[in-house]
CSV table of C-alpha atoms in Angstrom, one decimal:
chain,number,residue,atom,x,y,z
A,107,MET,CA,75.4,27.2,121.0
A,108,MET,CA,77.7,30.0,120.3
A,109,TYR,CA,76.1,33.4,120.5
A,110,PRO,CA,77.6,36.7,118.4
A,111,ALA,CA,79.6,39.2,120.5
A,112,PRO,CA,77.3,41.9,121.6
A,113,ILE,CA,77.0,45.0,119.7
A,114,ARG,CA,78.6,47.9,121.5
A,115,ARG,CA,77.3,51.4,120.7
A,116,ASN,CA,79.5,54.6,120.7
A,117,THR,CA,79.3,55.3,124.5
A,118,ALA,CA,81.9,58.2,124.4
A,119,ASN,CA,81.8,60.5,127.1
A,120,PRO,CA,79.5,63.9,125.9
A,121,GLN,CA,82.0,66.0,128.1
A,122,SER,CA,85.0,64.6,126.2
A,123,ALA,CA,83.2,65.2,122.7
A,124,GLY,CA,82.4,68.7,123.9
A,125,ARG,CA,86.0,69.3,125.0
A,126,ALA,CA,87.6,67.9,121.7
A,127,TYR,CA,85.1,70.3,119.5
A,128,ALA,CA,86.3,73.2,121.6
A,129,VAL,CA,89.9,72.5,121.1
A,130,VAL,CA,89.4,72.1,117.3
A,131,LEU,CA,87.3,75.4,117.2
A,132,SER,CA,89.9,77.2,119.2
A,133,LEU,CA,92.4,76.1,116.5
A,134,GLY,CA,90.7,77.1,113.8
A,135,MET,CA,89.8,80.4,115.1
A,136,LEU,CA,93.5,80.9,116.1
A,137,ILE,CA,94.5,79.9,112.3
A,138,ALA,CA,91.9,82.5,111.1
A,139,LEU,CA,93.3,85.4,113.3
A,140,THR,CA,97.1,84.7,112.7
A,141,GLY,CA,96.5,84.4,108.8
A,142,THR,CA,98.8,82.5,106.5
A,143,GLY,CA,101.6,84.9,106.6
A,144,GLN,CA,100.9,85.7,102.9
A,145,ALA,CA,100.0,89.1,102.1
A,146,SER,CA,97.4,89.7,99.3
A,147,VAL,CA,97.0,93.2,97.7
A,148,ARG,CA,93.8,94.9,96.1
A,149,ILE,CA,93.2,98.0,94.2
A,150,GLY,CA,90.7,100.1,96.3
A,151,GLY,CA,90.2,102.7,93.6
A,152,ALA,CA,91.5,104.8,90.7
A,153,SER,CA,91.6,108.4,89.4
A,154,LEU,CA,92.8,110.6,86.6
A,155,SER,CA,94.2,114.2,86.3
A,156,ALA,CA,94.7,116.1,83.2
A,157,ASN,CA,97.3,119.2,83.1
A,158,GLY,CA,97.1,118.8,87.2
A,159,GLN,CA,93.2,119.0,87.5
A,160,ARG,CA,90.9,116.2,88.2
A,161,ALA,CA,89.3,114.6,85.1
A,162,GLN,CA,85.9,114.2,85.8
A,163,ASP,CA,84.4,110.9,84.5
A,164,PHE,CA,87.8,110.1,83.3
A,165,GLN,CA,87.4,113.1,80.3
A,166,TYR,CA,89.4,115.8,79.3
A,167,THR,CA,88.5,118.7,76.9
A,168,GLY,CA,91.0,121.6,76.3
A,169,SER,CA,94.3,122.2,74.6
A,170,CYS,CA,96.9,119.4,73.8
A,171,PRO,CA,99.5,117.7,74.3
A,172,VAL,CA,97.9,117.0,77.8
A,173,ASN,CA,99.9,115.6,80.9
A,174,LEU,CA,97.7,112.7,82.0
A,175,LYS,CA,98.4,111.2,85.3
A,176,PHE,CA,96.8,108.0,86.5
A,177,ASP,CA,96.6,106.7,90.2
A,178,TRP,CA,95.6,103.7,92.0
A,179,GLY,CA,95.3,102.9,95.5
A,180,VAL,CA,96.7,99.7,96.3
A,181,ILE,CA,95.9,98.2,99.7
A,182,SER,CA,97.5,95.2,101.4
A,183,THR,CA,96.4,92.8,104.2
A,184,GLU,CA,99.9,93.2,105.9
A,185,PRO,CA,103.1,95.0,105.1
A,186,THR,CA,104.6,93.6,101.7
A,187,SER,CA,106.3,94.6,98.3
A,188,ILE,CA,104.5,94.6,95.2
A,189,THR,CA,105.9,93.7,91.7
A,190,TYR,CA,103.9,95.7,89.1
A,191,SER,CA,104.1,97.2,85.6
A,192,PHE,CA,101.7,99.4,83.1
A,193,ARG,CA,100.2,98.5,79.8
A,194,ARG,CA,98.7,101.1,77.4
A,195,SER,CA,96.1,101.0,74.8
A,196,ASP,CA,98.7,102.1,72.2
A,197,GLY,CA,100.7,99.0,72.9
A,198,GLY,CA,103.3,100.7,75.0
A,199,HIS,CA,104.4,99.3,78.5
A,200,SER,CA,106.6,100.0,81.0
A,201,SER,CA,109.5,97.8,82.9
A,202,THR,CA,108.8,96.0,86.1
A,203,SER,CA,108.9,98.2,89.2
A,204,THR,CA,108.5,97.4,92.9
A,205,ALA,CA,107.0,99.2,95.8
A,206,GLY,CA,106.6,98.6,99.5
A,207,LEU,CA,103.2,98.9,101.2
A,208,PRO,CA,103.6,99.9,104.8
A,209,GLY,CA,100.9,98.0,106.7
A,210,ALA,CA,97.6,96.5,106.6
A,211,ASN,CA,94.7,98.2,105.0
A,212,ARG,CA,96.5,101.3,104.2
A,213,SER,CA,96.6,102.6,100.6
A,214,LEU,CA,99.7,103.2,98.6
A,215,PRO,CA,99.2,105.3,95.6
A,216,ILE,CA,100.7,104.0,92.2
A,217,LEU,CA,101.1,106.2,89.6
A,218,ASP,CA,101.9,106.5,86.0
A,219,GLU,CA,102.1,109.6,83.4
A,220,TRP,CA,101.2,109.9,79.8
A,221,SER,CA,101.7,113.2,77.6
A,222,LEU,CA,99.3,112.5,74.8
A,223,GLY,CA,97.5,114.4,72.1
A,224,ALA,CA,97.7,117.0,69.7
A,225,ASN,CA,95.3,119.6,68.1
A,226,ASN,CA,94.3,117.5,65.1
A,227,HIS,CA,91.6,115.4,63.8
A,228,GLN,CA,93.4,112.2,65.3
A,229,PHE,CA,92.8,113.2,68.7
A,230,ALA,CA,89.4,115.4,68.5
A,231,ASP,CA,88.1,112.4,70.2
A,232,TYR,CA,90.9,109.7,71.5
A,233,HIS,CA,89.5,106.9,73.7
A,234,GLY,CA,92.5,104.9,75.4
A,235,TRP,CA,93.4,103.3,78.7
A,236,VAL,CA,96.3,102.4,81.0
A,237,GLU,CA,96.2,99.0,83.1
A,238,LEU,CA,98.1,98.7,86.3
A,239,ASP,CA,99.0,95.0,86.4
A,240,ILE,CA,100.2,93.9,89.9
A,241,GLU,CA,102.2,90.5,89.5
A,242,SER,CA,103.1,89.7,92.9
A,243,PRO,CA,102.3,88.7,95.9
A,244,ASN,CA,99.0,88.0,94.0
A,245,PRO,CA,97.9,88.9,90.3
A,246,VAL,CA,95.6,91.6,90.2
A,247,SER,CA,94.8,94.4,87.4
A,248,GLN,CA,92.6,97.5,86.9
A,249,LYS,CA,92.4,99.5,83.7
A,250,ILE,CA,91.4,103.2,83.7
A,251,GLY,CA,89.9,104.2,80.4
A,252,PHE,CA,89.8,107.7,79.3
A,253,THR,CA,88.7,110.2,76.7
A,254,ILE,CA,90.3,113.0,75.5
A,255,HIS,CA,88.9,116.0,73.3
A,256,CYS,CA,91.6,118.0,72.0
A,257,GLY,CA,90.8,121.5,70.4
């Protein structure tokens, strides 16, 4: 009579399994710490000034035309170059520009200016926006909405 071959259970050495786990864990941590080599950027904040004064709550009240300065703080995970442009609520847009970010977690100001308004009814309560569009190394954008009250 022939008997089936005995069933062999996994008899791996627990110490060998522990060493393999440690190697895999170490490799994973090394990859996480060194990163992928690809920088990524984000927009850390934004502000607006009008005629050289900070515009509280992104609003301006006063004589026009007014010189508006839009300011975004762009932060990168490592030194890199960014490609960006601006769009405006009136349909205007800029050509593409580039800027170099000097290092990891250091903010670089990206600025745009717009002279706007006149002392007439159209600008009594004008609501608009300017948007920073970063195309590379990763796409990200942020609008600064504003209101001007020309008088």
